[in-house]
mmCIF file of C-alpha atoms in Angstrom:
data_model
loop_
_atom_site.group_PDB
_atom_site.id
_atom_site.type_symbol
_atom_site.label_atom_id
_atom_site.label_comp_id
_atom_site.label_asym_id
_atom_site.label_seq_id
_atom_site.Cartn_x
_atom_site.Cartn_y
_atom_site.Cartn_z
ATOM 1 C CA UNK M 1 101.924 61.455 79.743
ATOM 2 C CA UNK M 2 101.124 64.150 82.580
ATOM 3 C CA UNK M 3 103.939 67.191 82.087
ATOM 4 C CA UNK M 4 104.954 67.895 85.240
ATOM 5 C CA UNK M 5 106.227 71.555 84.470
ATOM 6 C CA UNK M 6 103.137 72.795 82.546
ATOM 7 C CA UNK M 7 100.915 74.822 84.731
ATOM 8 C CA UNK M 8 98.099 74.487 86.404
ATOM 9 C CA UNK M 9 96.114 77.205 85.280
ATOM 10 C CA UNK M 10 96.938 78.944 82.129
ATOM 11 C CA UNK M 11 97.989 82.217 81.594
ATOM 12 C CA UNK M 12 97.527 83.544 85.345
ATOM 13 C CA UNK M 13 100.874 84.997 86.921
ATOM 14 C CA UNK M 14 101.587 85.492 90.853
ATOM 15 C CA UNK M 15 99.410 82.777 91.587
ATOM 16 C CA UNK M 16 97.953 82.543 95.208
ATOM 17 C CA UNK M 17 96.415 79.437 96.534
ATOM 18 C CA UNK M 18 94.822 79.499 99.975
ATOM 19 C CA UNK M 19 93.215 76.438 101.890
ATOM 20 C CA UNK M 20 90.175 77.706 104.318
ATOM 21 C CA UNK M 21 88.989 75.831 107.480
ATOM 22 C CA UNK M 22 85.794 75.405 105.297
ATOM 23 C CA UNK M 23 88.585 72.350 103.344
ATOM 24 C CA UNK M 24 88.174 74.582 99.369
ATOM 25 C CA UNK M 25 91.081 75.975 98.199
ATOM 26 C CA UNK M 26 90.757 79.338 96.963
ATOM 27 C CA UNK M 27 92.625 80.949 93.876
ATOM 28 C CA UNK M 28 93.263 84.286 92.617
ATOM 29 C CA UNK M 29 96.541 85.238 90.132
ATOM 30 C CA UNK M 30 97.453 88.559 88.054
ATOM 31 C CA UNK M 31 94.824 87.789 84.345
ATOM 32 C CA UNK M 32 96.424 88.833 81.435
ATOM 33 C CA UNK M 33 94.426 91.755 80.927
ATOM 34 C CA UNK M 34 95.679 93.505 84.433
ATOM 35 C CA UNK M 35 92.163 94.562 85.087
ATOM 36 C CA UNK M 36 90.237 92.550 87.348
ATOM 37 C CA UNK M 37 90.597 90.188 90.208
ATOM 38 C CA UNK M 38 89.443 86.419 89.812
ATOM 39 C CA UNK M 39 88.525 83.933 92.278
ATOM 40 C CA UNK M 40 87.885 80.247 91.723
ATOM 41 C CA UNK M 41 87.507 77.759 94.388
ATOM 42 C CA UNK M 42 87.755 73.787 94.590
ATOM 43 C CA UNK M 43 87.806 70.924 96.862
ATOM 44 C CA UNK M 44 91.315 69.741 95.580
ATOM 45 C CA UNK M 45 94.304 72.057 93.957
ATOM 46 C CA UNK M 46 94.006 70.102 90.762
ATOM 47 C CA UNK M 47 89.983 71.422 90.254
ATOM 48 C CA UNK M 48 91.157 74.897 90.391
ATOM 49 C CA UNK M 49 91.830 74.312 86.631
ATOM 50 C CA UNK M 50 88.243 73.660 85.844
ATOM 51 C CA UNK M 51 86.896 75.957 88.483
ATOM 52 C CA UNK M 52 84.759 78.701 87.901
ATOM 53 C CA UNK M 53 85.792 82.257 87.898
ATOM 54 C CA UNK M 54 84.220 84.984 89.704
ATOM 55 C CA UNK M 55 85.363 88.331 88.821
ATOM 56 C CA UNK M 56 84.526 90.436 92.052
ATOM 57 C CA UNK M 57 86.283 93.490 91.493
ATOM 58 C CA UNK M 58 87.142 95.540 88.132
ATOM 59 C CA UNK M 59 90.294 98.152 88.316
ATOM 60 C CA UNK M 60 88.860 102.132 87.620
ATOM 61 C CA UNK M 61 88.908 104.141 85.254
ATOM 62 C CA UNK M 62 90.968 106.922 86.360
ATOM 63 C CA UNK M 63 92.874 107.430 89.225
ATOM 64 C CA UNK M 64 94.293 105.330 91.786
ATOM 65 C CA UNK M 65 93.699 101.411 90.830
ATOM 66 C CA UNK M 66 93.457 102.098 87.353
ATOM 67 C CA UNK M 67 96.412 100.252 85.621
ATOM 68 C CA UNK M 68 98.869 97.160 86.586
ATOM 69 C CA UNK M 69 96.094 95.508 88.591
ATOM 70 C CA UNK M 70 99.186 92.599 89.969
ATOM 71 C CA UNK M 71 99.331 89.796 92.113
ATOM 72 C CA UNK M 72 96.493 89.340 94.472
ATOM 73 C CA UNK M 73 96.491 87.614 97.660
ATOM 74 C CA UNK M 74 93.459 86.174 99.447
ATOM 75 C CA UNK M 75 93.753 85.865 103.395
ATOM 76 C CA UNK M 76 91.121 85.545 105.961
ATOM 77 C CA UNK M 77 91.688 87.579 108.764
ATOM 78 C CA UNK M 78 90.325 88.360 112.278
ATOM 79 C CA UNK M 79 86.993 86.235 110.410
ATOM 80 C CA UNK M 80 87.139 88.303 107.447
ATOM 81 C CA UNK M 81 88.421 88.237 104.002
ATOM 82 C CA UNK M 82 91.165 90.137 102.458
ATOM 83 C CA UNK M 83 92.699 90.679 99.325
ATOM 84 C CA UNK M 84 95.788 92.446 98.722
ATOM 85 C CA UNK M 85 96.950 93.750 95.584
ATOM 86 C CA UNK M 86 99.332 95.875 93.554
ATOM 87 C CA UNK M 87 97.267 98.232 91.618
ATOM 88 C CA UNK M 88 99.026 101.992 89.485
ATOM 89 C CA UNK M 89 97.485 104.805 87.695
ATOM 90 C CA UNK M 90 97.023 105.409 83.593
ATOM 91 C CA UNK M 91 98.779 108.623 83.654
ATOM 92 C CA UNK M 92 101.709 107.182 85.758
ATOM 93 C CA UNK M 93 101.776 103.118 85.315
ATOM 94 C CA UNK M 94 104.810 102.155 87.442
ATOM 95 C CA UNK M 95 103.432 104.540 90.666
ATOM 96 C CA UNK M 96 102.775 100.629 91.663
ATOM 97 C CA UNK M 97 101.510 101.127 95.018
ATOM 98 C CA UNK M 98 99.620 97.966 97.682
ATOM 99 C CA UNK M 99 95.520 97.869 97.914
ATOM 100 C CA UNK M 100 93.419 96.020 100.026
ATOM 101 C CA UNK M 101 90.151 94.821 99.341
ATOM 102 C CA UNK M 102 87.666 93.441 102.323
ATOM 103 C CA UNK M 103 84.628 91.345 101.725
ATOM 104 C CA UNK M 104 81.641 92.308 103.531
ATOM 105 C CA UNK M 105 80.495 88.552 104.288
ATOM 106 C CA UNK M 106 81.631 85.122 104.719
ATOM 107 C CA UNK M 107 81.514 84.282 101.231
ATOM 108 C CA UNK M 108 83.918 85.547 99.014
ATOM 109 C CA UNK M 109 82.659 84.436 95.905
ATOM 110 C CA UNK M 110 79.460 85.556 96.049
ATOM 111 C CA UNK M 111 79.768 87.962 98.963
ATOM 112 C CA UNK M 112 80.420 92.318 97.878
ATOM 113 C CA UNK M 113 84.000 93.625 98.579
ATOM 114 C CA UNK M 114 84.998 96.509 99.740
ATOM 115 C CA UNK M 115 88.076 98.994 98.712
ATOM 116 C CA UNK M 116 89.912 100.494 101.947
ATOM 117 C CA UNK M 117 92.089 101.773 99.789
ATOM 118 C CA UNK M 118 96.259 102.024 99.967
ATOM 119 C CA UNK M 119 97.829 99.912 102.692
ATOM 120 C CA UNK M 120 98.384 102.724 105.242
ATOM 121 C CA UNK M 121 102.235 102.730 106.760
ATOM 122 C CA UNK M 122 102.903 102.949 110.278
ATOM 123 C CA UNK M 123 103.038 106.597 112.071
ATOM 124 C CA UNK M 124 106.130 108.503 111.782
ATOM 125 C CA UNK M 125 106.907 105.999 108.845
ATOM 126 C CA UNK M 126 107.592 108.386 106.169
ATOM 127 C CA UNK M 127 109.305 105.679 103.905
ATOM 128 C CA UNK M 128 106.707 102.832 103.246
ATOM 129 C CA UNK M 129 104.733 102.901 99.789
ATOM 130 C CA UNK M 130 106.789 105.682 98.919
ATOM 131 C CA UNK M 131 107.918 104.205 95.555
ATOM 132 C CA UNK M 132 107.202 101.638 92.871
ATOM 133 C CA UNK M 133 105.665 99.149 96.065
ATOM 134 C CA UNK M 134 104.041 95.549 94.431
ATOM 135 C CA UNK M 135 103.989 91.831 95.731
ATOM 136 C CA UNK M 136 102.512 92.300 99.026
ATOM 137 C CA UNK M 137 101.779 89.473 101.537
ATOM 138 C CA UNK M 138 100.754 88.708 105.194
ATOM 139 C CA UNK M 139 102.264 86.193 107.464
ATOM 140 C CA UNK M 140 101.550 85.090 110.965
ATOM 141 C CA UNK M 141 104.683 84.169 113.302
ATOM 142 C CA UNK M 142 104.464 84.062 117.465
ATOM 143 C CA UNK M 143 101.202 85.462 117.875
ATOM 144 C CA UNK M 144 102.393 88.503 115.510
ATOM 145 C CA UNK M 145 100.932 89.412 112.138
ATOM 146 C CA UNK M 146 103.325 90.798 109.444
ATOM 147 C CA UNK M 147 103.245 92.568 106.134
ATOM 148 C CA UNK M 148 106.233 91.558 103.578
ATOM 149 C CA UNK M 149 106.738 93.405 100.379
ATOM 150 C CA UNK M 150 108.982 94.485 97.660
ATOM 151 C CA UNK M 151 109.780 97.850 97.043
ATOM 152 C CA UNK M 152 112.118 99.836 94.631
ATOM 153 C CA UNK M 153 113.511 102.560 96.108
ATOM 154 C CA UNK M 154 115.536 105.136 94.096
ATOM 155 C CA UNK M 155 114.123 105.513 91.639
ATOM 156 C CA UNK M 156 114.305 103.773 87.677
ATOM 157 C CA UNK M 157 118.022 102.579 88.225
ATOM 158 C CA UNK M 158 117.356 102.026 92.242
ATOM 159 C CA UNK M 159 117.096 98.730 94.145
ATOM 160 C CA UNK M 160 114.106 96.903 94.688
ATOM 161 C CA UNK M 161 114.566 95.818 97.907
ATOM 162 C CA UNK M 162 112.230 93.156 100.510
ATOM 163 C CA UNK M 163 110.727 95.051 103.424
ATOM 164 C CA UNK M 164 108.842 93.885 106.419
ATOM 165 C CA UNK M 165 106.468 94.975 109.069
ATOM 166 C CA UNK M 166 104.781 94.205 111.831
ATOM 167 C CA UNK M 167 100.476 94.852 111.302
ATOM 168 C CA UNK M 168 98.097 97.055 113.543
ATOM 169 C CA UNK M 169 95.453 95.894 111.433
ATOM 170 C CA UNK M 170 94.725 94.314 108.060
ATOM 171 C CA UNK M 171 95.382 97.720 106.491
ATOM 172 C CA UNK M 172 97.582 99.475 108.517
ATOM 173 C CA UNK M 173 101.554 99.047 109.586
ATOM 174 C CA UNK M 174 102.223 98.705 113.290
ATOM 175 C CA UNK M 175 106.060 99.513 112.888
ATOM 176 C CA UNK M 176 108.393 101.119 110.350
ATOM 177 C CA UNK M 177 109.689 99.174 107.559
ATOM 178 C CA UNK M 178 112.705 96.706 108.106
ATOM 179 C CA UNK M 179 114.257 96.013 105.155
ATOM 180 C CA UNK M 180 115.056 92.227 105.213
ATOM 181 C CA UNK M 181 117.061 92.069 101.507
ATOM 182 C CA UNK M 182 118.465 94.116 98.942
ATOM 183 C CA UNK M 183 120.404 92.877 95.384
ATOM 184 C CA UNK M 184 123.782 93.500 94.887
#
């Protein structure tokens, strides 16, 4: 008997599927090791399982994007591909902060990806990806592209609250945050 609660692929949290115009599905989740991003890519959801894995990028070794590497999206935008992640630094591992990553052809497997570094805030926006930022993700709605996220403000004992903006680009805020949620 087929357990309908056990997951699909092991061991992989934030899990992001995405279906292409080209009919695969493409995968990519946090790995255990919080050190590289992973693709795989199948006809059906089910062959993600067996799928192979492509690592195409490896966190540094210093610096910016060199601890937590966390939940990547993959999102093809404007005809190119995107990833988004949450990525921190050894000597401070919760300055969580959101990276994108931009693949420099049509094939994202097999294709080289570029870092454009930190997702840039809007001008005059002097609160986005000020604090522990993570769990980025981009959503189309009336012709408008937006950026949602999740961001702890406040410090240790502060709230992480949900945040939204509207996108000049695939790297770059168009408007200051709006902060959509907060827990009480």
């Amino acid at each position: 008997m087929i357990d309908k609660n056990a997951p699909l692929i092991e061991q992989r949290a934030d899990p992001f599927v995405y279906k292409h115009i080209d009919n695969y599905y493409y995968f990519t989740a946090s790995v255990p090791t919080y050190d590289y991003i992973e693709l795989r890519r199948s006809k059906t959801i089910k062959g993600l399982k067996n799928a192979e894995i492509v690592k195409i990028w490896y966190k540094h070794k210093s610096g910016a994007m060199s601890q937590h590497i966390w939940a990547p999206e993959i999102h093809f935008l404007d005809g190119k591909w995107f990833i988004y992640f949450a990525a921190s630094e050894k000597t401070d591992i919760w300055k969580l902060r959101p990276y994108v990553l931009e693949c420099q052809g049509q094939n994202p497997l097999v294709d080289k990806w570029e870092e454009l570094g930190q997702m840039k805030p809007a001008d005059h926006d002097k609160k986005s990806f000020t604090d522990f930022s993570l769990d980025g993700t981009v959503f189309e709605n009336n012709g408008r592209r937006y950026f949602c996220w999740a961001e702890k403000t406040g410090g240790q004992f502060g709230a992480s609250n949900l945040y939204l903006s509207e996108m000049e680009s695939p790297i770059k805020l168009k408007t200051a945050q709006f902060m959509l949620t907060t827990p009480d």
